[in-house]
């Protein structure tokens, strides 16, 4: 990114000052997901921030799996996370696992014990909670707090050796049970998890370090300069610093917190997303309605649009909720520039062009993009019977209706003008077919002395190809589902998916899996890559076009 176009935010200002002042020569950041679920758009904010900084300041960014919780984690997530980061357009400098450091972490814990700064505590988890006190009352010291260094070393070694059952003992930092910051009241550093099989270390360990102990040390071991995390860790920063101040750490990274991304009409925690998948409310982690990177990718979002969105929302210390419209605008702008145009009729109404010869198939060149000649053209086929969209015809309408009316004339996109002579109805009075004629003199030029109302899209009835289109709407019917009392399942938008059978122009039959198009006058669509594996022609609507007609109609 050129220097002028770089995003600016308080974190980048700190980094620029650190570089200018010589505090660091090279910036080193990291993105540290826990592999207990798929990444979502909130993680994208952190990815774009961390990798973007490394990119813009000639630094490095690691991908580190924060894998200290063997029960909830899995290699399936590790692989998915790597794929998502790469797809977003980033390459990590180093790939690490916090579990790579288990031995070193153990040695640092021993160092704290030796310094009299950590002890083995035999309180049960309930007692630990009880002793911790509350925000208004100080905690009480554990009766095990003053064990000798020798006893602590012995017990900690035996914890590692698997001699004690889960929950019977912990290793705790000896800090201050009266601290106003609850995180400083002798926080747990290690817990026992016997029998757990870790996805990286197998059954090698039966004690596991806590996040607050693991994170600062992992950062320091990797030479991270700026450790960027979300605001809920602000209260943990004193502990982050305490750990690094009391061990022989190779360096002391600076933790800086920023606000999480919250998006309207969706949920953003892995726990809630897991619930949606497990309760069957969505098809899976990559359901196109999910705010996961996998879902957005399948839906048809581009990596560039997600990066752009993350830069536009900015990075601050103030929590807030971003409108879904911001995300949609980013992909709409990107696809407006990059997506080839195609014609697809989503609600087909048959039109017979009565003066068009039966059996004739005319091949017409149609540009792929109205503003970008370099994108070339494709061929569309005109025949006597075509489909237009039902919404593009009215028996009568005022002048603001720029489509087909009885006796009126419109242009068929990339072809001739069409004049409607008759609407044929069934017994219920529903229009089943239009009879029209065309003007053969109007290819690439306007008719003389007659006014054409507008341009509509169409597809040949015989040359067109059937396809399925999936129209997506927001997954929830309330703006902030996480804040509601009701179970998630009851907050879903019942109309979040509408499946329609449509007709598309022949060129779309060869669409590559994941290929994106603008269906003219309808929106942006992407060929579903999963269905394509079965040879099915399914298009997901990425996002609608702005419908100016709907606005005009409201004003009338
Ligand atoms: P979740 O509750 O969704 O599991 P998490 O914070 O526990 O979120 P991690 O895998 O631990 O998920 O997160 C990896 C990184 O992504 C962390 O640095 C975290 O702060 C950041 N992150 C997670 N969610 C968001 C969000 N909504 N906005 C910005 N950054 C986020
Ligand atoms: Mg987490």
Coordinates of C-alpha atoms and ligand atoms in Angstrom, one line a residue:
X1 CA 0.0 0.0 0.0
X2 CA 1.4 3.4 -0.9
X3 CA 2.1 5.7 2.1
X4 CA -0.7 8.1 1.2
X5 CA -3.3 5.4 1.2
X6 CA -2.2 3.8 4.4
X7 CA -4.8 3.7 7.2
X8 CA -4.0 5.6 10.2
X9 CA -4.9 4.8 13.8
X10 CA -3.6 5.2 17.3
X11 CA -1.7 1.9 17.1
X12 CA 0.1 2.9 13.9
X13 CA 1.0 6.2 15.5
X14 CA 2.6 4.4 18.4
X15 CA 4.5 2.2 16.0
X16 CA 5.6 5.2 13.9
X17 CA 6.9 6.9 17.0
X18 CA 8.7 3.8 18.2
X19 CA 10.4 3.5 14.8
X20 CA 11.2 7.3 14.6
X21 CA 12.5 7.3 18.2
X22 CA 14.7 4.3 17.6
X23 CA 12.9 2.1 20.2
X24 CA 12.6 -0.6 17.5
X25 CA 14.3 -1.1 14.2
X26 CA 11.9 -3.6 13.0
X27 CA 8.3 -4.2 14.0
X28 CA 7.1 -7.7 14.8
X29 CA 3.5 -8.5 15.4
X30 CA 1.5 -11.7 15.6
X31 CA -2.0 -13.0 15.1
X32 CA -2.8 -15.5 17.9
X33 CA -6.0 -17.4 17.3
X34 CA -7.1 -20.3 19.6
X35 CA -7.9 -23.2 17.2
X36 CA -11.3 -23.9 18.8
X37 CA -13.5 -22.8 15.9
X38 CA -13.4 -21.0 12.5
X39 CA -12.3 -17.5 12.0
X40 CA -14.9 -14.8 11.7
X41 CA -15.0 -11.2 10.4
X42 CA -13.9 -10.0 13.8
X43 CA -10.7 -12.0 13.5
X44 CA -10.3 -10.4 10.1
X45 CA -10.0 -7.0 11.8
X46 CA -7.2 -8.3 13.9
X47 CA -5.5 -10.1 10.9
X48 CA -5.7 -7.0 8.8
X49 CA -4.3 -4.9 11.6
X50 CA -1.4 -7.2 12.5
X51 CA -0.4 -8.3 9.1
X52 CA -1.1 -4.9 7.6
X53 CA 1.3 -3.2 10.1
X54 CA 4.0 -5.7 9.3
X55 CA 3.5 -5.1 5.6
X56 CA 3.4 -1.4 5.7
X57 CA 6.4 -0.9 8.1
X58 CA 8.7 -3.6 6.6
X59 CA 8.2 -5.8 9.6
X60 CA 7.1 -9.4 10.3
X61 CA 3.9 -11.0 11.5
X62 CA 3.7 -14.5 13.0
X63 CA 0.7 -16.8 13.0
X64 CA 0.6 -18.4 16.4
X65 CA -1.9 -20.9 17.6
X66 CA -2.8 -20.2 21.1
X67 CA -3.4 -23.8 21.9
X68 CA -3.3 -24.3 25.7
X69 CA -6.7 -25.7 26.1
X70 CA -6.6 -29.3 24.8
X71 CA -10.3 -30.0 25.3
X72 CA -11.8 -27.6 22.9
X73 CA -9.2 -27.5 20.2
X74 CA -8.6 -29.5 17.0
X75 CA -6.4 -29.7 14.0
X76 CA -9.4 -29.2 11.8
X77 CA -9.5 -25.7 13.0
X78 CA -5.7 -25.2 12.7
X79 CA -6.0 -26.1 9.0
X80 CA -9.0 -23.9 8.4
X81 CA -7.4 -20.9 10.1
X82 CA -4.3 -21.2 7.9
X83 CA -6.4 -21.4 4.8
X84 CA -8.4 -18.3 5.9
X85 CA -5.4 -16.2 6.6
X86 CA -3.8 -17.1 3.3
X87 CA -7.1 -16.4 1.5
X88 CA -7.2 -13.0 3.0
X89 CA -4.0 -12.3 1.3
X90 CA -1.4 -12.7 4.0
X91 CA 1.7 -14.9 4.5
X92 CA 3.0 -15.3 8.0
X93 CA 6.7 -14.9 8.7
X94 CA 6.7 -17.7 11.3
X95 CA 4.1 -20.3 12.1
X96 CA 4.1 -21.2 15.8
X97 CA 2.1 -23.0 18.4
X98 CA 2.1 -21.9 22.0
X99 CA 2.4 -25.6 22.7
X100 CA 5.9 -25.4 21.1
X101 CA 6.9 -23.5 24.2
X102 CA 5.5 -25.9 26.8
X103 CA 9.0 -26.9 28.0
X104 CA 10.2 -23.4 28.1
X105 CA 7.0 -22.2 29.9
X106 CA 7.6 -24.9 32.5
X107 CA 11.1 -23.7 33.1
X108 CA 9.9 -20.1 33.5
X109 CA 7.4 -21.4 36.0
X110 CA 10.2 -23.1 37.9
X111 CA 12.1 -19.8 37.8
X112 CA 9.1 -18.0 39.4
X113 CA 8.9 -20.7 42.1
X114 CA 12.6 -20.4 42.8
X115 CA 12.2 -16.7 43.2
X116 CA 9.4 -17.3 45.7
X117 CA 6.9 -15.8 43.2
X118 CA 4.7 -18.9 42.6
X119 CA 3.3 -21.7 44.7
X120 CA 1.4 -24.9 44.4
X121 CA -2.1 -24.4 45.9
X122 CA -4.3 -27.3 47.0
X123 CA -7.6 -25.3 47.2
X124 CA -10.4 -26.7 45.1
X125 CA -11.6 -24.6 42.2
X126 CA -14.6 -23.5 44.3
X127 CA -12.4 -22.5 47.2
X128 CA -10.1 -20.6 44.9
X129 CA -13.2 -18.6 43.7
X130 CA -14.3 -18.1 47.3
X131 CA -10.9 -16.9 48.4
X132 CA -10.6 -14.5 45.5
X133 CA -13.0 -11.9 47.0
X134 CA -15.1 -9.5 45.0
X135 CA -14.6 -6.2 43.3
X136 CA -15.5 -4.5 46.5
X137 CA -13.8 -6.9 49.0
X138 CA -10.2 -8.0 49.1
X139 CA -9.5 -11.7 48.7
X140 CA -8.0 -14.0 51.4
X141 CA -4.6 -15.6 51.1
X142 CA -4.5 -19.3 50.4
X143 CA -3.3 -21.4 53.3
X144 CA -0.8 -22.9 50.9
X145 CA 0.7 -19.6 49.9
X146 CA 3.7 -19.9 52.2
X147 CA 5.0 -23.3 51.2
X148 CA 8.8 -23.5 50.9
X149 CA 10.5 -23.2 47.6
X150 CA 11.6 -26.8 47.9
X151 CA 8.1 -28.1 48.6
X152 CA 6.7 -26.1 45.7
X153 CA 9.4 -27.4 43.3
X154 CA 8.7 -30.9 44.4
X155 CA 4.9 -30.6 44.1
X156 CA 5.1 -28.9 40.7
X157 CA 7.4 -31.6 39.3
X158 CA 5.0 -34.2 40.6
X159 CA 2.0 -32.3 39.0
X160 CA 3.9 -32.6 35.7
X161 CA 4.6 -36.3 36.4
X162 CA 0.8 -36.9 36.6
X163 CA 0.7 -37.8 40.3
X164 CA -2.3 -35.7 41.2
X165 CA -5.9 -35.8 39.9
X166 CA -7.5 -33.0 37.9
X167 CA -8.6 -30.0 40.0
X168 CA -6.6 -31.1 43.0
X169 CA -3.8 -28.6 42.7
X170 CA -2.8 -25.5 40.7
X171 CA 0.3 -23.4 40.3
X172 CA -0.4 -19.8 41.2
X173 CA 1.5 -16.6 41.0
X174 CA 2.2 -15.0 44.4
X175 CA 1.2 -11.4 43.7
X176 CA -1.4 -9.6 45.9
X177 CA -4.7 -10.9 47.2
X178 CA -5.9 -7.4 48.0
X179 CA -5.2 -5.9 44.6
X180 CA -8.1 -3.9 43.2
X181 CA -7.4 -5.8 40.0
X182 CA -8.9 -9.2 40.4
X183 CA -6.4 -10.6 37.8
X184 CA -3.6 -9.8 40.2
X185 CA -5.0 -11.9 43.1
X186 CA -2.7 -14.8 42.8
X187 CA -3.8 -15.9 39.3
X188 CA -3.6 -19.5 38.3
X189 CA -0.6 -20.2 36.1
X190 CA -1.0 -24.0 35.6
X191 CA -3.8 -26.5 35.9
X192 CA -3.9 -30.3 35.7
X193 CA -5.6 -31.9 32.7
X194 CA -4.8 -35.6 32.9
X195 CA -5.9 -37.8 30.1
X196 CA -6.3 -34.9 27.7
X197 CA -4.9 -35.6 24.3
X198 CA -3.5 -32.4 22.8
X199 CA -3.7 -32.0 19.0
X200 CA 0.0 -31.1 18.9
X201 CA 1.7 -32.6 21.9
X202 CA -0.5 -35.7 22.4
X203 CA -0.3 -37.1 25.9
X204 CA 3.1 -35.7 26.7
X205 CA 1.7 -33.1 29.1
X206 CA -0.8 -33.4 31.9
X207 CA -0.4 -29.8 33.1
X208 CA -1.4 -26.9 30.9
X209 CA -0.4 -23.3 31.3
X210 CA -3.0 -20.5 31.4
X211 CA -3.5 -17.9 28.8
X212 CA -2.2 -15.0 31.0
X213 CA 1.1 -16.9 31.6
X214 CA 1.5 -18.3 28.1
X215 CA 0.7 -15.2 26.1
X216 CA 3.4 -12.8 27.3
X217 CA 6.1 -15.4 27.2
X218 CA 5.2 -16.6 23.7
X219 CA 5.3 -13.0 22.6
X220 CA 8.7 -12.5 24.2
X221 CA 10.1 -15.7 22.8
X222 CA 9.2 -14.7 19.3
X223 CA 10.6 -11.2 19.7
X224 CA 7.2 -9.6 19.2
X225 CA 7.4 -5.8 19.6
X226 CA 3.7 -4.9 19.8
X227 CA 1.2 -7.4 21.1
X228 CA -2.2 -6.2 19.9
X229 CA -5.3 -7.6 21.5
X230 CA -8.9 -6.6 22.2
X231 CA -10.1 -4.4 25.0
X232 CA -11.2 -7.1 27.4
X233 CA -7.5 -7.8 28.0
X234 CA -6.8 -4.3 29.2
X235 CA -7.3 -5.5 32.8
X236 CA -4.9 -8.3 32.1
X237 CA -2.1 -6.0 31.0
X238 CA -0.7 -5.6 34.6
X239 CA -0.3 -9.4 34.7
X240 CA 1.2 -9.5 31.2
X241 CA 3.8 -7.1 32.4
X242 CA 4.3 -8.7 35.8
X243 CA 5.1 -12.1 34.2
X244 CA 7.7 -10.6 31.9
X245 CA 9.2 -8.4 34.7
X246 CA 9.8 -11.4 36.9
X247 CA 11.3 -14.0 34.6
X248 CA 14.4 -13.8 32.5
X249 CA 12.5 -12.9 29.3
X250 CA 14.4 -12.1 26.2
X251 CA 12.4 -8.9 25.6
X252 CA 9.3 -7.1 26.9
X253 CA 6.7 -6.6 24.2
X254 CA 4.2 -3.8 24.6
X255 CA 0.5 -4.9 24.8
X256 CA -1.9 -2.5 23.2
X257 CA -5.7 -3.0 23.3
X258 CA -8.2 -2.1 20.7
X259 CA -12.0 -2.4 20.3
X260 CA -13.5 -5.6 19.0
X261 CA -15.6 -5.6 15.9
X262 CA -19.3 -6.1 16.4
X263 CA -21.6 -6.4 13.5
X264 CA -25.3 -5.9 13.5
X265 CA -27.7 -8.8 12.9
X266 CA -25.1 -11.4 13.6
X267 CA -23.1 -13.0 16.4
X268 CA -19.4 -13.0 16.6
X269 CA -18.1 -15.4 19.2
X270 CA -16.9 -18.8 18.3
X271 CA -19.0 -20.2 21.1
X272 CA -22.2 -18.8 19.6
X273 CA -21.2 -19.7 16.0
X274 CA -20.5 -23.2 17.1
X275 CA -24.0 -23.3 18.6
X276 CA -25.5 -22.3 15.3
X277 CA -23.7 -25.1 13.6
X278 CA -24.3 -27.7 16.2
X279 CA -28.0 -27.0 16.6
X280 CA -28.4 -27.1 12.8
X281 CA -29.6 -23.6 12.3
X282 CA -27.1 -23.2 9.4
X283 CA -25.6 -25.8 7.0
X284 CA -22.1 -25.6 8.5
X285 CA -19.2 -23.2 9.3
X286 CA -19.2 -22.2 5.7
X287 CA -22.9 -21.5 5.3
X288 CA -23.0 -18.3 3.3
X289 CA -25.0 -16.6 6.0
X290 CA -22.3 -17.1 8.6
X291 CA -20.0 -14.2 9.5
X292 CA -17.1 -16.7 9.3
X293 CA -14.3 -16.1 6.7
X294 CA -15.3 -19.5 5.3
X295 CA -18.9 -18.4 5.0
X296 CA -18.1 -15.0 3.5
X297 CA -15.8 -16.7 1.0
X298 CA -18.4 -19.2 -0.1
X299 CA -21.0 -16.4 -0.3
X300 CA -18.7 -14.6 -2.8
X301 CA -17.0 -11.9 -0.7
X302 CA -13.5 -11.0 -2.1
X303 CA -10.4 -10.9 0.2
X304 CA -9.9 -7.3 -1.0
X305 CA -13.3 -6.2 0.1
X306 CA -12.8 -7.6 3.5
X307 CA -9.4 -6.0 3.9
X308 CA -11.0 -2.7 2.7
X309 CA -13.8 -3.0 5.1
X310 CA -11.4 -3.6 8.0
X311 CA -9.4 -0.5 7.1
X312 CA -12.6 1.6 6.7
X313 CA -14.0 0.7 10.1
X314 CA -10.8 1.8 11.7
X315 CA -9.1 0.9 15.0
X316 CA -10.0 2.7 18.2
X317 CA -10.4 2.1 21.9
X318 CA -14.2 2.6 21.8
X319 CA -16.5 -0.4 21.5
X320 CA -19.3 0.0 19.0
X321 CA -21.4 -1.9 16.5
X322 CA -20.9 -1.6 12.8
X323 CA -23.8 -1.8 10.3
X324 CA -23.9 -4.7 8.0
X325 CA -24.3 -2.1 5.2
X326 CA -20.6 -1.1 5.6
X327 CA -19.5 -4.6 4.8
X328 CA -21.9 -4.9 1.9
X329 CA -20.8 -1.5 0.5
X330 CA -17.2 -2.7 0.5
X331 CA -17.9 -5.8 -1.6
X332 CA -20.3 -4.0 -3.8
X333 CA -17.7 -1.5 -4.7
X334 CA -15.1 -4.1 -5.4
X335 CA -17.4 -6.2 -7.5
X336 CA -18.7 -3.3 -9.4
X337 CA -15.1 -2.8 -10.7
X338 CA -14.1 -6.4 -11.1
X339 CA -17.1 -8.6 -11.8
X340 CA -18.1 -9.4 -15.4
X341 CA -21.7 -8.7 -16.3
X342 CA -24.1 -11.4 -17.2
X343 CA -27.8 -11.8 -17.6
X344 CA -30.0 -14.0 -15.5
X345 CA -33.7 -14.0 -15.1
X346 CA -34.7 -14.8 -11.6
X347 CA -38.5 -14.7 -12.0
X348 CA -39.1 -15.8 -15.6
X349 CA -42.0 -14.5 -17.8
X350 CA -42.1 -15.9 -21.3
X351 CA -42.0 -13.4 -24.2
X352 CA -42.7 -14.4 -27.8
X353 CA -41.2 -12.1 -30.3
X354 CA -43.8 -12.6 -33.0
X355 CA -41.8 -11.0 -35.9
X356 CA -38.7 -13.0 -35.1
X357 CA -38.2 -16.0 -37.4
X358 CA -38.9 -19.4 -35.8
X359 CA -35.7 -21.5 -35.4
X360 CA -33.4 -18.5 -35.8
X361 CA -30.5 -18.2 -33.3
X362 CA -28.7 -14.9 -33.5
X363 CA -25.3 -14.5 -31.7
X364 CA -24.7 -11.0 -30.3
X365 CA -21.5 -9.7 -28.7
X366 CA -22.1 -8.3 -25.3
X367 CA -19.4 -6.4 -23.3
X368 CA -18.3 -8.0 -20.0
X369 CA -18.1 -4.6 -18.3
X370 CA -19.6 -1.3 -19.3
X371 CA -16.6 0.7 -18.1
X372 CA -13.7 -1.6 -18.7
X373 CA -13.1 -2.6 -22.3
X374 CA -10.1 -4.7 -21.3
X375 CA -12.5 -7.2 -19.8
X376 CA -13.6 -8.2 -23.3
X377 CA -17.0 -9.6 -24.3
X378 CA -19.0 -12.8 -24.5
X379 CA -21.7 -14.0 -26.8
X380 CA -25.4 -14.0 -26.0
X381 CA -28.0 -15.7 -28.1
X382 CA -31.3 -14.3 -29.2
X383 CA -34.2 -16.4 -30.2
X384 CA -38.0 -16.0 -30.9
X385 CA -38.9 -17.0 -27.3
X386 CA -37.1 -15.3 -24.5
X387 CA -37.6 -14.8 -20.8
X388 CA -37.7 -11.5 -19.0
X389 CA -38.3 -10.8 -15.3
X390 CA -41.9 -10.7 -14.2
X391 CA -41.1 -7.4 -12.4
X392 CA -40.1 -5.8 -15.6
X393 CA -43.6 -5.8 -17.1
X394 CA -46.7 -3.9 -16.0
X395 CA -49.9 -3.6 -18.1
X396 CA -49.8 0.1 -17.4
X397 CA -47.6 2.4 -15.4
X398 CA -46.6 6.1 -15.2
X399 CA -43.5 7.5 -17.0
X400 CA -41.3 6.8 -14.0
X401 CA -41.5 3.1 -14.7
X402 CA -38.6 2.5 -17.0
X403 CA -39.6 -1.0 -18.1
X404 CA -42.0 -2.7 -20.4
X405 CA -45.7 -1.8 -20.5
X406 CA -48.4 -2.7 -23.0
X407 CA -47.8 -0.7 -26.1
X408 CA -44.5 0.6 -24.7
X409 CA -41.0 0.0 -26.0
X410 CA -37.8 -1.0 -24.1
X411 CA -34.4 -2.1 -25.1
X412 CA -33.3 -5.7 -24.5
X413 CA -29.8 -5.3 -23.0
X414 CA -27.2 -6.0 -25.7
X415 CA -29.8 -6.5 -28.4
X416 CA -32.8 -4.8 -30.1
X417 CA -35.8 -2.8 -28.8
X418 CA -39.0 -4.6 -28.0
X419 CA -42.6 -3.4 -28.2
X420 CA -45.3 -5.2 -26.2
X421 CA -48.5 -5.9 -28.0
X422 CA -50.4 -8.3 -25.8
X423 CA -50.4 -9.9 -22.4
X424 CA -51.9 -13.4 -22.2
X425 CA -53.5 -14.4 -18.9
X426 CA -54.6 -17.7 -17.4
X427 CA -58.0 -18.3 -15.8
X428 CA -56.9 -16.7 -12.6
X429 CA -56.0 -13.5 -14.4
X430 CA -52.3 -14.0 -14.0
X431 CA -50.1 -13.0 -16.9
X432 CA -48.4 -16.2 -18.4
X433 CA -46.9 -14.9 -21.6
X434 CA -46.3 -11.6 -23.5
X435 CA -46.6 -11.2 -27.2
X436 CA -44.2 -8.6 -28.5
X437 CA -42.4 -7.5 -31.7
X438 CA -38.9 -6.2 -32.1
X439 CA -37.4 -3.5 -34.3
X440 CA -34.6 -5.1 -36.4
X441 CA -33.1 -1.6 -37.1
X442 CA -32.2 -0.9 -33.5
X443 CA -29.1 -3.0 -32.9
X444 CA -26.7 -0.5 -31.4
X445 CA -28.8 2.5 -32.3
X446 CA -32.0 4.2 -31.1
X447 CA -35.2 4.1 -33.1
X448 CA -36.1 7.3 -34.8
X449 CA -38.9 9.4 -33.4
X450 CA -39.9 6.9 -30.7
X451 CA -39.0 7.0 -27.0
X452 CA -37.5 3.9 -25.4
X453 CA -38.4 3.7 -21.7
X454 CA -35.4 1.8 -20.5
X455 CA -33.3 -1.3 -20.7
X456 CA -34.2 -4.7 -19.4
X457 CA -32.3 -8.0 -19.2
X458 CA -33.4 -11.2 -20.8
X459 CA -32.3 -14.7 -21.6
X460 CA -33.2 -16.9 -24.6
X461 CA -35.8 -19.6 -23.7
X462 CA -34.2 -22.3 -25.7
X463 CA -30.5 -21.3 -25.3
X464 CA -30.6 -20.3 -21.7
X465 CA -29.6 -22.6 -19.0
X466 CA -31.5 -23.5 -15.8
X467 CA -29.8 -22.7 -12.5
X468 CA -30.5 -22.4 -8.9
X469 CA -30.1 -19.1 -7.1
X470 CA -29.8 -18.6 -3.4
X471 CA -30.9 -15.3 -2.1
X472 CA -29.5 -14.5 1.3
X473 CA -30.8 -12.1 3.9
X474 CA -29.5 -11.3 7.4
X475 CA -29.3 -14.4 9.6
X476 CA -31.0 -12.8 12.6
X477 CA -34.1 -10.6 12.9
X478 CA -32.7 -8.5 15.8
X479 CA -29.7 -6.2 15.5
X480 CA -27.9 -7.5 18.5
X481 CA -28.8 -11.2 19.1
X482 CA -26.0 -11.6 21.7
X483 CA -27.8 -9.0 24.0
X484 CA -31.2 -10.8 23.9
X485 CA -32.4 -13.3 26.6
X486 CA -34.1 -15.6 24.2
X487 CA -32.2 -18.7 22.8
X488 CA -30.3 -18.0 19.6
X489 CA -32.5 -20.3 17.7
X490 CA -35.6 -18.1 18.4
X491 CA -33.9 -15.0 17.1
X492 CA -33.2 -16.2 13.6
X493 CA -34.7 -14.5 10.5
X494 CA -37.0 -17.1 9.0
X495 CA -36.4 -15.6 5.5
X496 CA -32.6 -15.6 5.6
X497 CA -32.5 -18.0 2.7
X498 CA -34.7 -18.0 -0.4
X499 CA -34.0 -20.6 -3.1
X500 CA -35.3 -19.9 -6.6
X501 CA -35.0 -21.7 -9.9
X502 CA -33.9 -19.3 -12.6
X503 CA -32.7 -19.1 -16.2
X504 CA -29.2 -17.8 -17.0
X505 CA -27.4 -16.9 -20.2
X506 CA -25.4 -19.7 -21.8
X507 CA -22.0 -18.3 -20.8
X508 CA -22.8 -18.8 -17.1
X509 CA -22.9 -22.6 -17.6
X510 CA -19.1 -22.5 -17.7
X511 CA -18.6 -20.3 -14.6
X512 CA -15.7 -21.5 -12.5
X513 CA -16.5 -22.6 -8.9
X514 CA -16.3 -19.4 -6.8
X515 CA -16.4 -17.1 -9.9
X516 CA -18.3 -13.9 -9.3
X517 CA -20.5 -11.9 -11.6
X518 CA -22.9 -9.0 -11.7
X519 CA -26.3 -10.3 -12.8
X520 CA -27.3 -7.1 -14.5
X521 CA -30.0 -5.2 -12.6
X522 CA -30.1 -8.0 -9.9
X523 CA -27.0 -8.0 -7.9
X524 CA -23.7 -9.7 -7.5
X525 CA -23.6 -13.5 -7.5
X526 CA -21.0 -16.2 -7.1
X527 CA -21.0 -19.7 -8.3
X528 CA -21.3 -21.9 -5.2
X529 CA -18.0 -23.9 -5.1
X530 CA -19.4 -26.7 -2.9
X531 CA -22.4 -27.4 -5.2
X532 CA -20.1 -27.1 -8.2
X533 CA -18.3 -30.2 -7.0
X534 CA -21.4 -32.2 -7.7
X535 CA -21.7 -30.4 -11.1
X536 CA -24.7 -28.3 -9.9
X537 CA -25.1 -24.8 -11.2
X538 CA -25.9 -22.8 -8.1
X539 CA -25.3 -19.1 -7.6
X540 CA -25.2 -17.4 -4.2
X541 CA -26.2 -13.8 -4.1
X542 CA -23.3 -11.9 -2.5
X543 CA -25.1 -8.6 -2.3
X544 CA -27.9 -6.7 -4.0
X545 CA -27.4 -3.7 -6.2
X546 CA -28.8 -0.5 -4.8
X547 CA -32.3 -0.5 -6.2
X548 CA -33.0 3.1 -7.1
X549 CA -36.5 2.1 -8.4
X550 CA -37.6 1.0 -5.0
X551 CA -36.7 4.5 -3.7
X552 CA -38.4 6.3 -6.5
X553 CA -41.5 4.2 -6.0
X554 CA -41.7 5.1 -2.3
X555 CA -41.6 8.8 -3.1
X556 CA -44.6 8.6 -5.5
Ligands
LIG1 P1 -14.1 -15.6 20.2 O1 -14.9 -15.2 21.3 O2 -14.8 -15.4 18.9 O3 -13.6 -17.0 20.3 P2 -11.5 -14.9 20.8 O4 -11.0 -13.5 21.1 O5 -11.6 -15.8 21.9 O6 -12.8 -14.7 20.1 P3 -9.2 -15.9 19.6 O7 -9.0 -17.0 18.7 O8 -8.6 -16.0 20.9 O9 -10.7 -15.5 19.7 O10 -8.7 -14.5 18.8 C1 -7.6 -14.3 18.1 C2 -7.3 -12.9 17.9 O11 -8.4 -12.3 17.2 C3 -7.2 -12.2 19.3 O12 -6.1 -11.3 19.3 C4 -8.5 -11.5 19.4 O13 -8.4 -10.4 20.2 C5 -8.9 -11.2 18.0 N1 -10.3 -11.0 17.9 C6 -11.3 -12.0 18.1 N2 -12.5 -11.5 17.9 C7 -12.4 -10.2 17.5 C8 -13.3 -9.2 17.1 N3 -14.6 -9.4 17.2 N4 -12.8 -8.0 16.7 C9 -11.4 -7.8 16.7 N5 -10.5 -8.7 17.0 C10 -11.0 -9.9 17.4
LIG2 MG1 -10.7 -17.3 22.8

